């Protein structure tokens, strides 16, 4: 007996992708965007005219725009790039939790993968480390997950 195996591969020439990027902590978010674009182009082999980049004010606004993009029927996956850094108030928890919850809700309700490239860190240094330095690039990770999911879903 041999089983059917479904594994995501990364190349996705005809896939259409949207990237939602937060302006809050833009110094970090633009590096996450660089990482996401690099993976889409070099590993996904996605043409630039199949990629749409949307900027929003902050992480709280990311899920709504993802929902509009996912429901438009124009994209196979939506990638997010954001950065929430802990301050001295409860606001961090609200922004970080509501954003993550919103992304999951949009994924499940729309059936379009929305991948999470939103950093939630205690310090700016931790964010820098995850935006293209020693701990990788969370935007690149989210783009890679999006490519893989599009290919997995196409095989199901
Ligand atoms: N938005 C972020 O993307 N990151 C943060 O760290 C952050 N903090 O800490 O406040 C943040 N707040 C703004 C929020 O996302 C909304 O844009 C704002 O509340 C307007 O709705």
PDB file of C-alpha atoms and ligand atoms in Angstrom:
ATOM      1  CA  UNK A   1       0.000   0.000   0.000  1.00  0.00           C
ATOM      2  CA  UNK A   2       1.274   3.416  -0.769  1.00  0.00           C
ATOM      3  CA  UNK A   3      -0.299   6.520   0.652  1.00  0.00           C
ATOM      4  CA  UNK A   4      -1.017   9.784  -1.118  1.00  0.00           C
ATOM      5  CA  UNK A   5       1.381  12.387   0.114  1.00  0.00           C
ATOM      6  CA  UNK A   6       0.701  16.090  -0.137  1.00  0.00           C
ATOM      7  CA  UNK A   7       3.668  18.330   0.432  1.00  0.00           C
ATOM      8  CA  UNK A   8       3.935  21.995  -0.268  1.00  0.00           C
ATOM      9  CA  UNK A   9       6.604  23.113  -2.651  1.00  0.00           C
ATOM     10  CA  UNK A  10       7.651  26.738  -2.938  1.00  0.00           C
ATOM     11  CA  UNK A  11       7.573  27.672  -6.645  1.00  0.00           C
ATOM     12  CA  UNK A  12       4.179  29.110  -7.518  1.00  0.00           C
ATOM     13  CA  UNK A  13       4.515  30.901 -10.864  1.00  0.00           C
ATOM     14  CA  UNK A  14       0.860  31.673 -11.455  1.00  0.00           C
ATOM     15  CA  UNK A  15      -0.005  32.485  -7.812  1.00  0.00           C
ATOM     16  CA  UNK A  16      -1.253  35.949  -6.869  1.00  0.00           C
ATOM     17  CA  UNK A  17      -0.157  37.356  -3.524  1.00  0.00           C
ATOM     18  CA  UNK A  18      -0.988  40.414  -1.453  1.00  0.00           C
ATOM     19  CA  UNK A  19       1.251  41.702   1.323  1.00  0.00           C
ATOM     20  CA  UNK A  20      -0.252  43.898   4.049  1.00  0.00           C
ATOM     21  CA  UNK A  21       2.378  46.017   5.796  1.00  0.00           C
ATOM     22  CA  UNK A  22       1.969  48.148   8.886  1.00  0.00           C
ATOM     23  CA  UNK A  23       3.437  51.673   9.011  1.00  0.00           C
ATOM     24  CA  UNK A  24       3.759  51.558  12.803  1.00  0.00           C
ATOM     25  CA  UNK A  25       7.381  50.637  13.583  1.00  0.00           C
ATOM     26  CA  UNK A  26       8.015  51.071   9.843  1.00  0.00           C
ATOM     27  CA  UNK A  27      11.764  50.763  10.319  1.00  0.00           C
ATOM     28  CA  UNK A  28      11.165  47.081  11.174  1.00  0.00           C
ATOM     29  CA  UNK A  29       8.123  46.457   8.969  1.00  0.00           C
ATOM     30  CA  UNK A  30       9.876  47.573   5.779  1.00  0.00           C
ATOM     31  CA  UNK A  31      12.639  45.012   6.464  1.00  0.00           C
ATOM     32  CA  UNK A  32       9.950  42.339   6.910  1.00  0.00           C
ATOM     33  CA  UNK A  33       8.483  43.436   3.569  1.00  0.00           C
ATOM     34  CA  UNK A  34      11.941  43.138   1.930  1.00  0.00           C
ATOM     35  CA  UNK A  35      12.186  39.574   3.279  1.00  0.00           C
ATOM     36  CA  UNK A  36       8.714  38.639   2.047  1.00  0.00           C
ATOM     37  CA  UNK A  37       9.334  40.060  -1.444  1.00  0.00           C
ATOM     38  CA  UNK A  38      12.686  38.310  -1.686  1.00  0.00           C
ATOM     39  CA  UNK A  39      11.148  34.906  -0.885  1.00  0.00           C
ATOM     40  CA  UNK A  40       8.185  35.395  -3.241  1.00  0.00           C
ATOM     41  CA  UNK A  41      10.478  36.345  -6.112  1.00  0.00           C
ATOM     42  CA  UNK A  42      13.499  34.066  -5.588  1.00  0.00           C
ATOM     43  CA  UNK A  43      11.880  30.960  -4.063  1.00  0.00           C
ATOM     44  CA  UNK A  44       8.309  31.311  -5.283  1.00  0.00           C
ATOM     45  CA  UNK A  45       9.415  32.566  -8.713  1.00  0.00           C
ATOM     46  CA  UNK A  46       6.393  34.890  -8.546  1.00  0.00           C
ATOM     47  CA  UNK A  47       6.317  37.715 -11.093  1.00  0.00           C
ATOM     48  CA  UNK A  48       6.247  41.257  -9.677  1.00  0.00           C
ATOM     49  CA  UNK A  49       2.936  41.997 -11.393  1.00  0.00           C
ATOM     50  CA  UNK A  50       1.367  39.154  -9.371  1.00  0.00           C
ATOM     51  CA  UNK A  51       2.245  40.901  -6.100  1.00  0.00           C
ATOM     52  CA  UNK A  52       0.244  43.720  -4.471  1.00  0.00           C
ATOM     53  CA  UNK A  53       1.592  45.596  -1.435  1.00  0.00           C
ATOM     54  CA  UNK A  54      -0.871  47.450   0.816  1.00  0.00           C
ATOM     55  CA  UNK A  55       0.219  49.724   3.670  1.00  0.00           C
ATOM     56  CA  UNK A  56      -1.991  50.223   6.753  1.00  0.00           C
ATOM     57  CA  UNK A  57      -1.529  52.408   9.871  1.00  0.00           C
ATOM     58  CA  UNK A  58      -0.884  49.721  12.492  1.00  0.00           C
ATOM     59  CA  UNK A  59      -1.207  46.051  13.382  1.00  0.00           C
ATOM     60  CA  UNK A  60      -4.805  46.499  14.535  1.00  0.00           C
ATOM     61  CA  UNK A  61      -5.788  47.503  10.986  1.00  0.00           C
ATOM     62  CA  UNK A  62      -4.101  44.516   9.315  1.00  0.00           C
ATOM     63  CA  UNK A  63      -6.930  41.915   9.690  1.00  0.00           C
ATOM     64  CA  UNK A  64      -9.654  44.075   8.100  1.00  0.00           C
ATOM     65  CA  UNK A  65      -7.552  44.781   5.018  1.00  0.00           C
ATOM     66  CA  UNK A  66      -6.617  41.087   4.832  1.00  0.00           C
ATOM     67  CA  UNK A  67     -10.330  40.250   4.900  1.00  0.00           C
ATOM     68  CA  UNK A  68     -11.075  42.627   2.002  1.00  0.00           C
ATOM     69  CA  UNK A  69      -8.168  41.224  -0.012  1.00  0.00           C
ATOM     70  CA  UNK A  70      -9.066  37.587   0.754  1.00  0.00           C
ATOM     71  CA  UNK A  71     -12.734  38.110  -0.115  1.00  0.00           C
ATOM     72  CA  UNK A  72     -11.894  39.933  -3.367  1.00  0.00           C
ATOM     73  CA  UNK A  73     -11.128  36.607  -5.030  1.00  0.00           C
ATOM     74  CA  UNK A  74      -8.039  38.194  -6.590  1.00  0.00           C
ATOM     75  CA  UNK A  75      -5.403  36.556  -4.372  1.00  0.00           C
ATOM     76  CA  UNK A  76      -4.300  33.017  -3.556  1.00  0.00           C
ATOM     77  CA  UNK A  77      -2.774  34.106  -0.258  1.00  0.00           C
ATOM     78  CA  UNK A  78      -2.234  37.181   1.867  1.00  0.00           C
ATOM     79  CA  UNK A  79       1.013  37.796   3.771  1.00  0.00           C
ATOM     80  CA  UNK A  80       1.282  40.190   6.701  1.00  0.00           C
ATOM     81  CA  UNK A  81       4.211  42.246   7.968  1.00  0.00           C
ATOM     82  CA  UNK A  82       3.864  44.089  11.256  1.00  0.00           C
ATOM     83  CA  UNK A  83       5.621  44.750  14.509  1.00  0.00           C
ATOM     84  CA  UNK A  84       4.156  45.141  17.982  1.00  0.00           C
ATOM     85  CA  UNK A  85       6.672  46.040  20.686  1.00  0.00           C
ATOM     86  CA  UNK A  86       5.776  45.850  24.371  1.00  0.00           C
ATOM     87  CA  UNK A  87       5.423  49.197  26.126  1.00  0.00           C
ATOM     88  CA  UNK A  88       4.566  49.939  29.705  1.00  0.00           C
ATOM     89  CA  UNK A  89       0.803  49.467  29.332  1.00  0.00           C
ATOM     90  CA  UNK A  90      -1.740  46.775  28.545  1.00  0.00           C
ATOM     91  CA  UNK A  91      -2.056  48.187  24.988  1.00  0.00           C
ATOM     92  CA  UNK A  92       0.593  45.720  23.735  1.00  0.00           C
ATOM     93  CA  UNK A  93      -1.574  42.716  24.657  1.00  0.00           C
ATOM     94  CA  UNK A  94      -4.647  44.250  23.034  1.00  0.00           C
ATOM     95  CA  UNK A  95      -2.922  45.051  19.730  1.00  0.00           C
ATOM     96  CA  UNK A  96      -0.928  41.792  19.555  1.00  0.00           C
ATOM     97  CA  UNK A  97      -3.808  39.499  20.521  1.00  0.00           C
ATOM     98  CA  UNK A  98      -6.494  41.165  18.430  1.00  0.00           C
ATOM     99  CA  UNK A  99      -4.263  41.200  15.376  1.00  0.00           C
ATOM    100  CA  UNK A 100      -3.348  37.490  15.672  1.00  0.00           C
ATOM    101  CA  UNK A 101      -6.954  36.511  16.383  1.00  0.00           C
ATOM    102  CA  UNK A 102      -8.154  38.540  13.385  1.00  0.00           C
ATOM    103  CA  UNK A 103      -5.698  36.869  11.013  1.00  0.00           C
ATOM    104  CA  UNK A 104      -6.866  33.400  12.064  1.00  0.00           C
ATOM    105  CA  UNK A 105     -10.519  34.416  11.700  1.00  0.00           C
ATOM    106  CA  UNK A 106      -9.953  35.737   8.182  1.00  0.00           C
ATOM    107  CA  UNK A 107      -8.060  32.615   7.145  1.00  0.00           C
ATOM    108  CA  UNK A 108     -10.803  30.293   8.358  1.00  0.00           C
ATOM    109  CA  UNK A 109     -13.781  32.329   7.174  1.00  0.00           C
ATOM    110  CA  UNK A 110     -12.393  33.112   3.710  1.00  0.00           C
ATOM    111  CA  UNK A 111     -10.478  29.897   3.027  1.00  0.00           C
ATOM    112  CA  UNK A 112      -7.605  32.056   1.769  1.00  0.00           C
ATOM    113  CA  UNK A 113      -4.387  31.582   3.729  1.00  0.00           C
ATOM    114  CA  UNK A 114      -3.346  34.680   5.648  1.00  0.00           C
ATOM    115  CA  UNK A 115       0.135  34.128   7.045  1.00  0.00           C
ATOM    116  CA  UNK A 116       1.429  35.808  10.148  1.00  0.00           C
ATOM    117  CA  UNK A 117       4.515  37.974   9.745  1.00  0.00           C
ATOM    118  CA  UNK A 118       3.595  40.211  12.661  1.00  0.00           C
ATOM    119  CA  UNK A 119       6.355  40.329  15.256  1.00  0.00           C
ATOM    120  CA  UNK A 120       5.343  40.618  18.904  1.00  0.00           C
ATOM    121  CA  UNK A 121       8.417  41.339  20.974  1.00  0.00           C
ATOM    122  CA  UNK A 122       9.399  42.693  24.365  1.00  0.00           C
ATOM    123  CA  UNK A 123      12.102  44.959  22.961  1.00  0.00           C
ATOM    124  CA  UNK A 124      13.160  46.783  19.809  1.00  0.00           C
ATOM    125  CA  UNK A 125      16.344  44.708  19.795  1.00  0.00           C
ATOM    126  CA  UNK A 126      14.341  41.450  19.614  1.00  0.00           C
ATOM    127  CA  UNK A 127      12.412  42.917  16.685  1.00  0.00           C
ATOM    128  CA  UNK A 128      15.619  43.930  14.865  1.00  0.00           C
ATOM    129  CA  UNK A 129      16.975  40.388  15.333  1.00  0.00           C
ATOM    130  CA  UNK A 130      13.859  38.961  13.644  1.00  0.00           C
ATOM    131  CA  UNK A 131      13.725  41.472  10.785  1.00  0.00           C
ATOM    132  CA  UNK A 132      16.673  40.349   8.734  1.00  0.00           C
ATOM    133  CA  UNK A 133      19.458  39.752  11.220  1.00  0.00           C
ATOM    134  CA  UNK A 134      20.508  36.936  13.522  1.00  0.00           C
ATOM    135  CA  UNK A 135      17.062  35.419  14.170  1.00  0.00           C
ATOM    136  CA  UNK A 136      16.014  35.446  10.515  1.00  0.00           C
ATOM    137  CA  UNK A 137      13.220  37.429   8.942  1.00  0.00           C
ATOM    138  CA  UNK A 138       9.611  36.891  10.011  1.00  0.00           C
ATOM    139  CA  UNK A 139       8.298  38.421   6.771  1.00  0.00           C
ATOM    140  CA  UNK A 140      10.309  35.908   4.736  1.00  0.00           C
ATOM    141  CA  UNK A 141       8.915  33.114   6.921  1.00  0.00           C
ATOM    142  CA  UNK A 142       5.356  34.307   6.330  1.00  0.00           C
ATOM    143  CA  UNK A 143       5.946  34.456   2.567  1.00  0.00           C
ATOM    144  CA  UNK A 144       7.390  30.943   2.560  1.00  0.00           C
ATOM    145  CA  UNK A 145       4.374  29.646   4.506  1.00  0.00           C
ATOM    146  CA  UNK A 146       2.037  31.357   2.012  1.00  0.00           C
ATOM    147  CA  UNK A 147       3.754  29.729  -0.982  1.00  0.00           C
ATOM    148  CA  UNK A 148       3.632  26.335   0.687  1.00  0.00           C
ATOM    149  CA  UNK A 149      -0.041  26.648   1.651  1.00  0.00           C
ATOM    150  CA  UNK A 150      -1.128  27.713  -1.832  1.00  0.00           C
ATOM    151  CA  UNK A 151       0.569  24.647  -3.272  1.00  0.00           C
ATOM    152  CA  UNK A 152      -0.843  22.333  -0.576  1.00  0.00           C
ATOM    153  CA  UNK A 153      -4.394  23.663  -1.038  1.00  0.00           C
ATOM    154  CA  UNK A 154      -4.161  23.196  -4.813  1.00  0.00           C
ATOM    155  CA  UNK A 155      -3.391  19.506  -4.269  1.00  0.00           C
ATOM    156  CA  UNK A 156      -6.284  18.817  -1.891  1.00  0.00           C
TER     157      UNK A 156
HETATM  158  N1  LIG B   1       0.538  49.260  16.256  1.00  0.00           N
HETATM  159  C1  LIG B   1       1.547  48.463  15.862  1.00  0.00           C
HETATM  160  O1  LIG B   1       1.565  48.010  14.712  1.00  0.00           O
HETATM  161  N2  LIG B   1       2.553  48.162  16.728  1.00  0.00           N
HETATM  162  C2  LIG B   1       2.572  48.637  18.007  1.00  0.00           C
HETATM  163  O2  LIG B   1       3.539  48.341  18.753  1.00  0.00           O
HETATM  164  C3  LIG B   1       1.519  49.485  18.433  1.00  0.00           C
HETATM  165  N3  LIG B   1       1.506  49.993  19.767  1.00  0.00           N
HETATM  166  O3  LIG B   1       2.333  49.586  20.587  1.00  0.00           O
HETATM  167  O4  LIG B   1       0.705  50.840  20.115  1.00  0.00           O
HETATM  168  C4  LIG B   1       0.482  49.782  17.504  1.00  0.00           C
HETATM  169  N4  LIG B   1      -0.538  50.588  17.862  1.00  0.00           N
HETATM  170  C5  LIG B   1      -1.392  51.206  16.879  1.00  0.00           C
HETATM  171  C6  LIG B   1      -2.589  50.356  16.480  1.00  0.00           C
HETATM  172  O5  LIG B   1      -2.203  49.212  15.730  1.00  0.00           O
HETATM  173  C7  LIG B   1      -3.581  51.145  15.630  1.00  0.00           C
HETATM  174  O6  LIG B   1      -2.988  51.525  14.421  1.00  0.00           O
HETATM  175  C8  LIG B   1      -4.098  52.401  16.333  1.00  0.00           C
HETATM  176  O7  LIG B   1      -4.598  52.066  17.603  1.00  0.00           O
HETATM  177  C9  LIG B   1      -5.225  53.055  15.502  1.00  0.00           C
HETATM  178  O8  LIG B   1      -6.329  52.193  15.346  1.00  0.00           O
END
